[in-house]
CSV table of N, CA, C and O in Angstrom, one decimal:
chain,number,residue,atom,x,y,z
K,1,MET,N,0.8,-1.2,0.0
K,1,MET,CA,0.0,0.0,0.0
K,1,MET,C,0.9,1.3,0.0
K,1,MET,O,0.5,2.3,-0.5
K,2,GLU,N,2.1,1.1,0.6
K,2,GLU,CA,3.0,2.3,0.6
K,2,GLU,C,3.4,2.7,-0.8
K,2,GLU,O,3.4,3.9,-1.1
K,3,ILE,N,3.6,1.7,-1.7
K,3,ILE,CA,3.9,2.1,-3.1
K,3,ILE,C,2.8,2.8,-3.8
K,3,ILE,O,3.0,3.8,-4.5
K,4,PHE,N,1.5,2.3,-3.5
K,4,PHE,CA,0.4,3.0,-4.1
K,4,PHE,C,0.2,4.4,-3.6
K,4,PHE,O,-0.2,5.3,-4.3
K,5,GLN,N,0.5,4.6,-2.3
K,5,GLN,CA,0.4,5.9,-1.8
K,5,GLN,C,1.5,6.8,-2.4
K,5,GLN,O,1.2,8.0,-2.8
K,6,ARG,N,2.7,6.4,-2.6
K,6,ARG,CA,3.7,7.1,-3.3
K,6,ARG,C,3.4,7.5,-4.7
K,6,ARG,O,3.9,8.5,-5.2
K,7,LEU,N,2.7,6.6,-5.4
K,7,LEU,CA,2.3,6.8,-6.7
K,7,LEU,C,1.0,7.6,-6.9
K,7,LEU,O,0.4,7.8,-7.9
K,8,PHE,N,0.4,8.1,-5.7
K,8,PHE,CA,-0.8,8.8,-5.7
K,8,PHE,C,-2.0,8.1,-6.3
K,8,PHE,O,-2.8,8.7,-6.9
K,9,VAL,N,-2.0,6.8,-6.0
K,9,VAL,CA,-3.2,6.0,-6.4
K,9,VAL,C,-4.2,6.0,-5.3
K,9,VAL,O,-5.4,6.1,-5.5
K,10,VAL,N,-3.7,5.9,-4.0
K,10,VAL,CA,-4.6,5.8,-2.8
K,10,VAL,C,-4.0,6.8,-1.8
K,10,VAL,O,-2.8,7.2,-1.8
K,11,PHE,N,-4.9,7.2,-0.9
K,11,PHE,CA,-4.5,7.9,0.3
K,11,PHE,C,-5.0,7.2,1.5
K,11,PHE,O,-6.0,6.4,1.4
K,12,LYS,N,-4.4,7.4,2.7
K,12,LYS,CA,-4.7,6.6,3.9
K,12,LYS,C,-5.4,7.6,4.9
K,12,LYS,O,-4.9,8.7,5.1
K,13,ILE,N,-6.4,7.0,5.6
K,13,ILE,CA,-7.1,7.7,6.7
K,13,ILE,C,-6.9,6.8,7.9
K,13,ILE,O,-7.3,5.7,7.9
K,14,THR,N,-6.4,7.4,9.0
K,14,THR,CA,-6.2,6.6,10.2
K,14,THR,C,-7.3,6.8,11.2
K,14,THR,O,-8.0,7.8,11.1
K,15,PRO,N,-7.5,5.9,12.0
K,15,PRO,CA,-8.6,6.0,13.1
K,15,PRO,C,-8.2,7.1,14.1
K,15,PRO,O,-7.1,7.2,14.4
K,16,TYR,N,-9.2,7.7,14.6
K,16,TYR,CA,-9.1,8.7,15.7
K,16,TYR,C,-9.3,7.9,17.0
K,16,TYR,O,-10.4,7.3,17.1
K,17,ALA,N,-8.4,8.0,17.9
K,17,ALA,CA,-8.5,7.1,19.1
K,17,ALA,C,-8.6,7.9,20.4
K,17,ALA,O,-8.9,7.4,21.4
K,18,LYS,N,-8.2,9.2,20.4
K,18,LYS,CA,-8.2,10.0,21.6
K,18,LYS,C,-9.7,10.2,22.1
K,18,LYS,O,-10.6,10.4,21.3
K,19,ARG,N,-9.9,10.1,23.4
K,19,ARG,CA,-11.1,10.4,24.0
K,19,ARG,C,-12.2,9.4,23.7
K,19,ARG,O,-13.4,9.7,23.9
K,20,ILE,N,-11.9,8.3,23.1
K,20,ILE,CA,-12.9,7.3,22.7
K,20,ILE,C,-12.5,6.0,23.4
K,20,ILE,O,-11.5,5.4,23.1
K,21,VAL,N,-13.4,5.6,24.3
K,21,VAL,CA,-13.2,4.3,25.1
K,21,VAL,C,-13.4,3.1,24.1
K,21,VAL,O,-14.3,3.2,23.3
K,22,ARG,N,-12.5,2.2,24.2
K,22,ARG,CA,-12.6,1.0,23.3
K,22,ARG,C,-12.5,1.3,21.9
K,22,ARG,O,-13.1,0.6,21.0
K,23,SER,N,-11.7,2.3,21.5
K,23,SER,CA,-11.5,2.6,20.1
K,23,SER,C,-10.6,1.7,19.4
K,23,SER,O,-9.7,1.1,20.0
K,24,ILE,N,-10.7,1.6,18.1
K,24,ILE,CA,-9.8,0.8,17.3
K,24,ILE,C,-8.7,1.7,16.9
K,24,ILE,O,-8.9,2.8,16.4
K,25,GLN,N,-7.4,1.3,17.2
K,25,GLN,CA,-6.3,2.3,17.0
K,25,GLN,C,-5.4,1.9,15.8
K,25,GLN,O,-4.5,2.7,15.5
K,26,LYS,N,-5.7,0.8,15.2
K,26,LYS,CA,-4.9,0.5,14.0
K,26,LYS,C,-5.8,0.3,12.8
K,26,LYS,O,-6.9,0.9,12.8
K,27,GLN,N,-5.4,-0.4,11.9
K,27,GLN,CA,-6.3,-0.7,10.7
K,27,GLN,C,-6.7,0.6,10.0
K,27,GLN,O,-7.9,1.0,10.1
K,28,PRO,N,-5.9,1.3,9.3
K,28,PRO,CA,-6.3,2.4,8.5
K,28,PRO,C,-7.2,2.1,7.4
K,28,PRO,O,-7.3,0.9,7.0
K,29,LYS,N,-7.9,3.0,6.8
K,29,LYS,CA,-8.7,2.9,5.6
K,29,LYS,C,-8.0,3.5,4.5
K,29,LYS,O,-7.4,4.6,4.6
K,30,TYR,N,-8.1,2.9,3.3
K,30,TYR,CA,-7.5,3.5,2.1
K,30,TYR,C,-8.6,3.9,1.1
K,30,TYR,O,-9.6,3.1,0.9
K,31,TYR,N,-8.4,5.0,0.4
K,31,TYR,CA,-9.3,5.5,-0.6
K,31,TYR,C,-8.6,5.8,-1.8
K,31,TYR,O,-7.4,6.3,-1.8
K,32,PHE,N,-9.2,5.7,-3.0
K,32,PHE,CA,-8.6,6.0,-4.3
K,32,PHE,C,-8.7,7.5,-4.5
K,32,PHE,O,-9.7,8.1,-4.2
K,33,TYR,N,-7.7,8.1,-5.1
K,33,TYR,CA,-7.8,9.5,-5.5
K,33,TYR,C,-8.8,9.5,-6.7
K,33,TYR,O,-9.6,10.5,-6.8
K,34,ASP,N,-8.8,8.6,-7.6
K,34,ASP,CA,-9.8,8.5,-8.7
K,34,ASP,C,-11.0,7.7,-8.2
K,34,ASP,O,-11.1,6.5,-8.5
K,35,TRP,N,-11.9,8.3,-7.5
K,35,TRP,CA,-13.0,7.6,-6.9
K,35,TRP,C,-14.0,7.0,-8.0
K,35,TRP,O,-14.7,6.1,-7.7
K,36,SER,N,-13.9,7.5,-9.2
K,36,SER,CA,-14.9,7.1,-10.2
K,36,SER,C,-14.6,5.6,-10.7
K,36,SER,O,-15.5,5.0,-11.3
K,37,GLN,N,-13.5,5.1,-10.3
K,37,GLN,CA,-13.2,3.7,-10.7
K,37,GLN,C,-13.7,2.6,-9.7
K,37,GLN,O,-13.6,1.4,-10.0
K,38,VAL,N,-14.3,3.1,-8.6
K,38,VAL,CA,-14.9,2.1,-7.6
K,38,VAL,C,-16.2,1.6,-8.2
K,38,VAL,O,-17.1,2.4,-8.5
K,39,PRO,N,-16.4,0.3,-8.3
K,39,PRO,CA,-17.6,-0.3,-9.0
K,39,PRO,C,-18.9,-0.2,-8.1
K,39,PRO,O,-19.9,0.1,-8.7
K,40,ASP,N,-18.8,-0.3,-6.8
K,40,ASP,CA,-20.0,-0.4,-6.0
K,40,ASP,C,-20.5,1.1,-5.7
K,40,ASP,O,-19.7,1.9,-5.3
K,41,ASP,N,-21.7,1.3,-5.8
K,41,ASP,CA,-22.3,2.7,-5.7
K,41,ASP,C,-22.0,3.3,-4.3
K,41,ASP,O,-21.6,4.4,-4.1
K,42,GLY,N,-22.3,2.5,-3.2
K,42,GLY,CA,-22.1,3.0,-1.9
K,42,GLY,C,-20.6,3.3,-1.6
K,42,GLY,O,-20.3,4.3,-1.0
K,43,ASN,N,-19.7,2.4,-2.0
K,43,ASN,CA,-18.3,2.6,-1.8
K,43,ASN,C,-17.8,3.7,-2.6
K,43,ASN,O,-16.9,4.5,-2.2
K,44,ARG,N,-18.3,3.9,-3.8
K,44,ARG,CA,-17.9,5.0,-4.7
K,44,ARG,C,-18.3,6.3,-4.1
K,44,ARG,O,-17.5,7.3,-4.1
K,45,PHE,N,-19.5,6.4,-3.5
K,45,PHE,CA,-19.9,7.7,-2.9
K,45,PHE,C,-19.1,8.0,-1.7
K,45,PHE,O,-18.7,9.1,-1.5
K,46,GLU,N,-18.8,7.0,-0.8
K,46,GLU,CA,-18.0,7.2,0.3
K,46,GLU,C,-16.6,7.6,-0.1
K,46,GLU,O,-16.0,8.6,0.5
K,47,ASN,N,-16.0,7.0,-1.2
K,47,ASN,CA,-14.7,7.4,-1.7
K,47,ASN,C,-14.7,8.8,-2.2
K,47,ASN,O,-13.8,9.6,-2.1
K,48,PHE,N,-15.9,9.2,-2.9
K,48,PHE,CA,-16.0,10.6,-3.4
K,48,PHE,C,-16.0,11.6,-2.3
K,48,PHE,O,-15.3,12.6,-2.4
K,49,VAL,N,-16.7,11.3,-1.2
K,49,VAL,CA,-16.7,12.2,0.0
K,49,VAL,C,-15.4,12.3,0.6
K,49,VAL,O,-14.9,13.4,0.9
K,50,ALA,N,-14.7,11.1,0.7
K,50,ALA,CA,-13.4,11.1,1.3
K,50,ALA,C,-12.4,11.9,0.5
K,50,ALA,O,-11.6,12.7,1.1
K,51,SER,N,-12.5,11.8,-0.8
K,51,SER,CA,-11.6,12.5,-1.7
K,51,SER,C,-11.7,14.0,-1.5
K,51,SER,O,-10.7,14.7,-1.5
K,52,HIS,N,-12.9,14.5,-1.5
K,52,HIS,CA,-13.2,15.9,-1.3
K,52,HIS,C,-12.8,16.4,0.0
K,52,HIS,O,-12.2,17.5,0.2
K,53,LEU,N,-13.1,15.7,1.1
K,53,LEU,CA,-12.6,16.1,2.4
K,53,LEU,C,-11.1,16.1,2.5
K,53,LEU,O,-10.5,17.0,3.1
K,54,TRP,N,-10.5,15.1,1.9
K,54,TRP,CA,-9.0,15.0,1.9
K,54,TRP,C,-8.4,16.2,1.3
K,54,TRP,O,-7.5,16.8,1.8
K,55,LYS,N,-8.9,16.6,0.1
K,55,LYS,CA,-8.4,17.8,-0.6
K,55,LYS,C,-8.6,19.0,0.2
K,55,LYS,O,-7.8,19.9,0.3
K,56,ALA,N,-9.8,19.2,0.8
K,56,ALA,CA,-10.1,20.4,1.5
K,56,ALA,C,-9.2,20.5,2.7
K,56,ALA,O,-8.6,21.6,3.0
K,57,VAL,N,-9.0,19.4,3.5
K,57,VAL,CA,-8.1,19.4,4.6
K,57,VAL,C,-6.7,19.8,4.2
K,57,VAL,O,-6.0,20.6,4.9
K,58,GLN,N,-6.2,19.2,3.1
K,58,GLN,CA,-4.9,19.5,2.6
K,58,GLN,C,-4.7,21.0,2.2
K,58,GLN,O,-3.7,21.6,2.6
K,59,VAL,N,-5.7,21.5,1.5
K,59,VAL,CA,-5.6,22.9,1.0
K,59,VAL,C,-5.7,23.9,2.2
K,59,VAL,O,-4.9,24.8,2.3
K,60,TRP,N,-6.6,23.6,3.1
K,60,TRP,CA,-6.8,24.6,4.3
K,60,TRP,C,-5.5,24.5,5.1
K,60,TRP,O,-5.1,25.6,5.6
K,61,THR,N,-4.9,23.4,5.3
K,61,THR,CA,-3.7,23.3,6.1
K,61,THR,C,-2.5,24.0,5.3
K,61,THR,O,-1.8,24.7,6.0
K,62,ASP,N,-2.4,23.7,4.0
K,62,ASP,CA,-1.3,24.4,3.2
K,62,ASP,C,-1.4,25.9,3.2
K,62,ASP,O,-0.4,26.6,3.2
K,63,LEU,N,-2.7,26.4,3.2
K,63,LEU,CA,-2.9,27.8,3.2
K,63,LEU,C,-2.7,28.5,4.6
K,63,LEU,O,-2.8,29.7,4.7
K,64,GLY,N,-2.5,27.7,5.6
K,64,GLY,CA,-2.3,28.2,6.9
K,64,GLY,C,-3.6,28.5,7.7
K,64,GLY,O,-3.5,29.2,8.7
K,65,GLU,N,-4.7,28.0,7.2
K,65,GLU,CA,-6.0,28.3,7.8
K,65,GLU,C,-6.0,27.7,9.2
K,65,GLU,O,-6.5,28.2,10.1
K,66,ALA,N,-5.6,26.4,9.3
K,66,ALA,CA,-5.5,25.7,10.5
K,66,ALA,C,-4.7,24.4,10.3
K,66,ALA,O,-4.4,24.0,9.2
K,67,ASN,N,-4.4,23.7,11.4
K,67,ASN,CA,-3.8,22.4,11.3
K,67,ASN,C,-4.9,21.4,11.3
K,67,ASN,O,-5.3,21.0,12.4
K,68,LEU,N,-5.3,20.9,10.2
K,68,LEU,CA,-6.4,20.0,10.1
K,68,LEU,C,-6.0,18.6,9.8
K,68,LEU,O,-4.9,18.4,9.2
K,69,GLY,N,-6.8,17.6,10.1
K,69,GLY,CA,-6.5,16.2,9.8
K,69,GLY,C,-7.8,15.5,9.5
K,69,GLY,O,-8.9,16.0,9.9
K,70,LEU,N,-7.7,14.4,8.8
K,70,LEU,CA,-8.9,13.6,8.4
K,70,LEU,C,-8.7,12.2,9.0
K,70,LEU,O,-7.7,11.6,8.7
K,71,HIS,N,-9.7,11.8,9.7
K,71,HIS,CA,-9.7,10.4,10.3
K,71,HIS,C,-11.1,9.8,10.2
K,71,HIS,O,-12.0,10.4,9.7
K,72,PHE,N,-11.2,8.6,10.7
K,72,PHE,CA,-12.5,8.0,10.8
K,72,PHE,C,-12.6,7.5,12.3
K,72,PHE,O,-11.6,7.5,13.0
K,73,VAL,N,-13.8,7.2,12.7
K,73,VAL,CA,-14.0,6.8,14.1
K,73,VAL,C,-14.7,5.4,14.1
K,73,VAL,O,-15.7,5.2,13.5
K,74,ARG,N,-14.1,4.5,14.9
K,74,ARG,CA,-14.6,3.2,15.1
K,74,ARG,C,-14.3,2.7,16.4
K,74,ARG,O,-13.2,2.9,16.9
K,75,ASP,N,-15.2,2.0,17.1
K,75,ASP,CA,-14.9,1.4,18.4
K,75,ASP,C,-15.1,-0.1,18.3
K,75,ASP,O,-15.5,-0.6,17.3
K,76,ARG,N,-14.8,-0.8,19.4
K,76,ARG,CA,-14.9,-2.2,19.4
K,76,ARG,C,-16.3,-2.7,19.4
K,76,ARG,O,-16.5,-3.9,19.3
K,77,ASN,N,-17.3,-1.9,19.6
K,77,ASN,CA,-18.7,-2.2,19.6
K,77,ASN,C,-19.3,-2.1,18.2
K,77,ASN,O,-20.5,-2.1,18.0
K,78,GLN,N,-18.4,-2.0,17.2
K,78,GLN,CA,-18.7,-1.9,15.8
K,78,GLN,C,-19.5,-0.7,15.4
K,78,GLN,O,-20.1,-0.6,14.4
K,79,ARG,N,-19.4,0.4,16.2
K,79,ARG,CA,-19.9,1.7,15.8
K,79,ARG,C,-18.9,2.4,15.0
K,79,ARG,O,-17.7,2.4,15.4
K,80,GLU,N,-19.3,3.0,13.9
K,80,GLU,CA,-18.3,3.7,13.1
K,80,GLU,C,-19.0,4.9,12.4
K,80,GLU,O,-20.1,4.8,12.0
K,81,VAL,N,-18.2,5.9,12.3
K,81,VAL,CA,-18.6,7.1,11.5
K,81,VAL,C,-17.5,7.3,10.4
K,81,VAL,O,-16.3,7.2,10.8
K,82,ASP,N,-17.9,7.5,9.2
K,82,ASP,CA,-16.9,7.5,8.1
K,82,ASP,C,-15.8,8.5,8.2
K,82,ASP,O,-14.6,8.1,8.0
K,83,PHE,N,-16.1,9.7,8.7
K,83,PHE,CA,-15.0,10.7,8.7
K,83,PHE,C,-15.1,11.6,9.9
K,83,PHE,O,-16.2,12.0,10.4
K,84,LEU,N,-14.0,12.0,10.4
K,84,LEU,CA,-13.8,13.0,11.5
K,84,LEU,C,-12.8,14.0,11.1
K,84,LEU,O,-11.6,13.6,10.8
K,85,VAL,N,-13.1,15.2,11.0
K,85,VAL,CA,-12.1,16.3,10.7
K,85,VAL,C,-11.7,16.9,12.0
K,85,VAL,O,-12.5,17.2,12.9
K,86,THR,N,-10.4,16.9,12.2
K,86,THR,CA,-9.8,17.4,13.4
K,86,THR,C,-9.1,18.8,13.1
K,86,THR,O,-8.6,19.0,12.0
K,87,LYS,N,-9.2,19.6,14.1
K,87,LYS,CA,-8.5,20.9,14.0
K,87,LYS,C,-7.6,21.0,15.2
K,87,LYS,O,-8.0,20.9,16.4
K,88,ASP,N,-6.3,21.2,15.0
K,88,ASP,CA,-5.3,21.2,16.0
K,88,ASP,C,-5.4,19.9,16.9
K,88,ASP,O,-5.3,20.0,18.1
K,89,ASN,N,-5.6,18.8,16.2
K,89,ASN,CA,-5.7,17.5,16.8
K,89,ASN,C,-6.8,17.3,17.7
K,89,ASN,O,-6.8,16.3,18.5
K,90,LYS,N,-7.8,18.1,17.7
K,90,LYS,CA,-9.0,18.0,18.5
K,90,LYS,C,-10.2,17.8,17.5
K,90,LYS,O,-10.3,18.5,16.4
K,91,PRO,N,-11.2,17.0,17.8
K,91,PRO,CA,-12.4,16.8,16.9
K,91,PRO,C,-13.0,18.1,16.6
K,91,PRO,O,-13.3,19.0,17.5
K,92,TRP,N,-13.3,18.3,15.3
K,92,TRP,CA,-14.0,19.5,14.8
K,92,TRP,C,-15.4,19.2,14.3
K,92,TRP,O,-16.4,19.8,14.8
K,93,PHE,N,-15.6,18.2,13.4
K,93,PHE,CA,-16.9,17.8,13.0
K,93,PHE,C,-16.8,16.4,12.4
K,93,PHE,O,-15.8,16.0,11.9
K,94,LEU,N,-18.0,15.7,12.4
K,94,LEU,CA,-18.1,14.4,11.8
K,94,LEU,C,-18.9,14.4,10.5
K,94,LEU,O,-19.8,15.2,10.4
K,95,VAL,N,-18.5,13.5,9.6
K,95,VAL,CA,-19.3,13.3,8.4
K,95,VAL,C,-19.6,11.9,8.1
K,95,VAL,O,-18.7,11.0,8.2
K,96,GLU,N,-20.8,11.6,7.8
K,96,GLU,CA,-21.3,10.2,7.5
K,96,GLU,C,-21.9,10.3,6.1
K,96,GLU,O,-22.6,11.2,5.8
K,97,SER,N,-21.5,9.4,5.2
K,97,SER,CA,-22.0,9.4,3.8
K,97,SER,C,-23.0,8.2,3.7
K,97,SER,O,-22.7,7.1,4.1
K,98,LYS,N,-24.1,8.5,3.0
K,98,LYS,CA,-25.1,7.5,2.8
K,98,LYS,C,-25.7,7.7,1.3
K,98,LYS,O,-25.7,8.8,0.8
K,99,LEU,N,-26.1,6.6,0.7
K,99,LEU,CA,-26.6,6.7,-0.6
K,99,LEU,C,-28.0,7.3,-0.6
K,99,LEU,O,-28.3,8.3,-1.3
K,100,ALA,N,-29.0,6.8,0.2
K,100,ALA,CA,-30.3,7.3,0.1
K,100,ALA,C,-31.0,7.3,1.5
K,100,ALA,O,-32.1,7.8,1.7
K,101,GLU,N,-30.3,6.9,2.5
K,101,GLU,CA,-30.8,6.8,3.9
K,101,GLU,C,-31.0,8.2,4.5
K,101,GLU,O,-30.0,8.9,4.8
K,102,THR,N,-32.3,8.5,4.7
K,102,THR,CA,-32.5,9.9,5.3
K,102,THR,C,-32.6,9.8,6.8
K,102,THR,O,-32.7,10.9,7.4
K,103,GLN,N,-32.7,8.6,7.4
K,103,GLN,CA,-32.8,8.5,8.8
K,103,GLN,C,-31.4,8.8,9.4
K,103,GLN,O,-30.4,8.2,8.9
K,104,ILE,N,-31.2,9.7,10.3
K,104,ILE,CA,-29.9,10.0,10.8
K,104,ILE,C,-29.3,8.8,11.5
K,104,ILE,O,-29.9,8.2,12.3
K,105,SER,N,-28.0,8.6,11.2
K,105,SER,CA,-27.3,7.4,11.7
K,105,SER,C,-27.2,7.5,13.2
K,105,SER,O,-26.8,8.5,13.8
K,106,GLU,N,-27.5,6.3,13.9
K,106,GLU,CA,-27.3,6.2,15.3
K,106,GLU,C,-25.9,6.4,15.7
K,106,GLU,O,-25.5,6.9,16.8
K,107,ASN,N,-25.0,5.8,14.9
K,107,ASN,CA,-23.5,6.0,15.2
K,107,ASN,C,-23.1,7.4,15.1
K,107,ASN,O,-22.3,7.9,15.9
K,108,LEU,N,-23.6,8.2,14.2
K,108,LEU,CA,-23.3,9.6,14.1
K,108,LEU,C,-23.8,10.3,15.3
K,108,LEU,O,-23.1,11.2,15.9
K,109,ARG,N,-25.0,10.0,15.7
K,109,ARG,CA,-25.6,10.6,17.0
K,109,ARG,C,-24.7,10.3,18.2
K,109,ARG,O,-24.4,11.2,19.0
K,110,TYR,N,-24.3,9.0,18.3
K,110,TYR,CA,-23.5,8.6,19.4
K,110,TYR,C,-22.2,9.3,19.5
K,110,TYR,O,-21.8,9.9,20.5
K,111,PHE,N,-21.4,9.3,18.4
K,111,PHE,CA,-20.1,10.0,18.4
K,111,PHE,C,-20.2,11.5,18.5
K,111,PHE,O,-19.3,12.1,19.0
K,112,SER,N,-21.2,12.0,17.9
K,112,SER,CA,-21.4,13.5,18.0
K,112,SER,C,-21.6,13.9,19.4
K,112,SER,O,-21.0,14.9,19.9
K,113,LYS,N,-22.4,13.2,20.2
K,113,LYS,CA,-22.6,13.5,21.6
K,113,LYS,C,-21.4,13.2,22.4
K,113,LYS,O,-21.0,14.0,23.3
K,114,HIS,N,-20.7,12.1,22.1
K,114,HIS,CA,-19.6,11.6,22.9
K,114,HIS,C,-18.4,12.6,22.7
K,114,HIS,O,-17.7,12.9,23.7
K,115,LEU,N,-18.2,13.1,21.5
K,115,LEU,CA,-17.0,14.0,21.2
K,115,LEU,C,-17.4,15.4,21.3
K,115,LEU,O,-16.6,16.3,21.2
K,116,ASN,N,-18.8,15.7,21.4
K,116,ASN,CA,-19.3,17.0,21.6
K,116,ASN,C,-18.9,17.9,20.3
K,116,ASN,O,-18.4,19.0,20.5
K,117,VAL,N,-19.2,17.4,19.1
K,117,VAL,CA,-18.9,18.1,17.9
K,117,VAL,C,-20.2,17.9,17.0
K,117,VAL,O,-20.9,17.0,17.1
K,118,PRO,N,-20.3,18.8,16.0
K,118,PRO,CA,-21.5,18.7,15.1
K,118,PRO,C,-21.2,17.5,14.2
K,118,PRO,O,-20.1,17.1,13.9
K,119,GLY,N,-22.3,17.0,13.6
K,119,GLY,CA,-22.3,15.9,12.7
K,119,GLY,C,-23.0,16.3,11.4
K,119,GLY,O,-24.0,17.0,11.4
K,120,ILE,N,-22.6,15.8,10.3
K,120,ILE,CA,-23.2,16.0,9.0
K,120,ILE,C,-23.4,14.6,8.3
K,120,ILE,O,-22.4,13.9,8.2
K,121,GLN,N,-24.6,14.4,7.9
K,121,GLN,CA,-24.9,13.2,7.1
K,121,GLN,C,-25.1,13.6,5.7
K,121,GLN,O,-26.1,14.3,5.4
K,122,VAL,N,-24.2,13.2,4.8
K,122,VAL,CA,-24.3,13.6,3.4
K,122,VAL,C,-25.0,12.5,2.7
K,122,VAL,O,-24.5,11.3,2.7
K,123,VAL,N,-26.1,12.8,2.0
K,123,VAL,CA,-26.9,11.8,1.3
K,123,VAL,C,-26.9,12.0,-0.2
K,123,VAL,O,-27.1,13.2,-0.6
K,124,LEU,N,-26.6,11.0,-1.0
K,124,LEU,CA,-26.6,11.2,-2.5
K,124,LEU,C,-27.9,11.5,-3.1
K,124,LEU,O,-28.1,12.3,-4.0
K,125,LYS,N,-29.0,10.9,-2.5
K,125,LYS,CA,-30.4,11.2,-2.9
K,125,LYS,C,-30.7,12.7,-2.8
K,125,LYS,O,-30.4,13.3,-1.8
K,126,GLY,N,-31.3,13.3,-3.8
K,126,GLY,CA,-31.6,14.7,-3.8
K,126,GLY,C,-32.7,15.2,-3.0
K,126,GLY,O,-33.6,14.4,-2.6
K,127,GLY,N,-32.8,16.5,-2.7
K,127,GLY,CA,-33.9,17.1,-2.0
K,127,GLY,C,-34.0,16.8,-0.5
K,127,GLY,O,-35.1,16.9,0.0
K,128,ILE,N,-32.9,16.6,0.1
K,128,ILE,CA,-33.0,16.2,1.6
K,128,ILE,C,-32.4,17.3,2.4
K,128,ILE,O,-31.2,17.7,2.1
K,129,PHE,N,-33.1,17.7,3.4
K,129,PHE,CA,-32.5,18.6,4.5
K,129,PHE,C,-33.2,18.4,5.8
K,129,PHE,O,-34.4,18.6,5.9
K,130,LYS,N,-32.5,17.9,6.8
K,130,LYS,CA,-33.1,17.6,8.1
K,130,LYS,C,-32.1,18.2,9.1
K,130,LYS,O,-30.9,18.1,8.9
K,131,LYS,N,-32.6,18.7,10.2
K,131,LYS,CA,-31.7,19.2,11.3
K,131,LYS,C,-32.3,18.7,12.6
K,131,LYS,O,-33.5,18.9,12.8
K,132,GLU,N,-31.5,18.1,13.4
K,132,GLU,CA,-31.9,17.8,14.8
K,132,GLU,C,-30.7,18.0,15.7
K,132,GLU,O,-29.6,17.5,15.4
K,133,GLU,N,-30.9,18.7,16.7
K,133,GLU,CA,-29.8,18.9,17.7
K,133,GLU,C,-28.6,19.5,17.0
K,133,GLU,O,-28.6,20.5,16.4
K,134,ASN,N,-27.5,18.7,17.1
K,134,ASN,CA,-26.2,19.1,16.6
K,134,ASN,C,-25.8,18.4,15.3
K,134,ASN,O,-24.7,18.4,14.9
K,135,ILE,N,-26.9,17.8,14.6
K,135,ILE,CA,-26.6,17.1,13.4
K,135,ILE,C,-27.5,17.5,12.2
K,135,ILE,O,-28.7,17.8,12.5
K,136,ILE,N,-27.0,17.6,11.0
K,136,ILE,CA,-27.8,17.9,9.9
K,136,ILE,C,-27.6,16.8,8.9
K,136,ILE,O,-26.6,16.1,8.8
K,137,CYS,N,-28.7,16.6,8.1
K,137,CYS,CA,-28.7,15.6,7.0
K,137,CYS,C,-29.0,16.3,5.7
K,137,CYS,O,-30.1,17.0,5.7
K,138,VAL,N,-28.1,16.3,4.8
K,138,VAL,CA,-28.2,17.1,3.6
K,138,VAL,C,-27.9,16.3,2.3
K,138,VAL,O,-27.2,15.3,2.4
K,139,SER,N,-28.5,16.7,1.2
K,139,SER,CA,-28.2,16.1,-0.1
K,139,SER,C,-26.9,16.6,-0.6
K,139,SER,O,-26.5,17.7,-0.4
């Protein structure tokens, strides 16, 4: 995987483990820079979101806006949220990607409350906007 990273075929996202009891601290996730080559719709959309978040984090950090990082959150109870953006190594906001599910993810709710950060559920299906507490669900 190191060779693919050096050739800019994939990029790696590591798990965020601070302040999470029973978190998974190893097993990074890899995403393609060219997300359009992923055959499965759900995985392609998650890779699409990962790619754009990765680029945004890199650009904002390079421009000196903040020291940002991109991670995912998973614990040993199989709860997972696709992405966590950190600012100065502290949780800033969570992002969960879904194809058509408009029901806000329970895992997103759990980690949003636990980390005390806002959550965003991005849905591929059009025409969706929901807001509850500290979480929004948008198309």
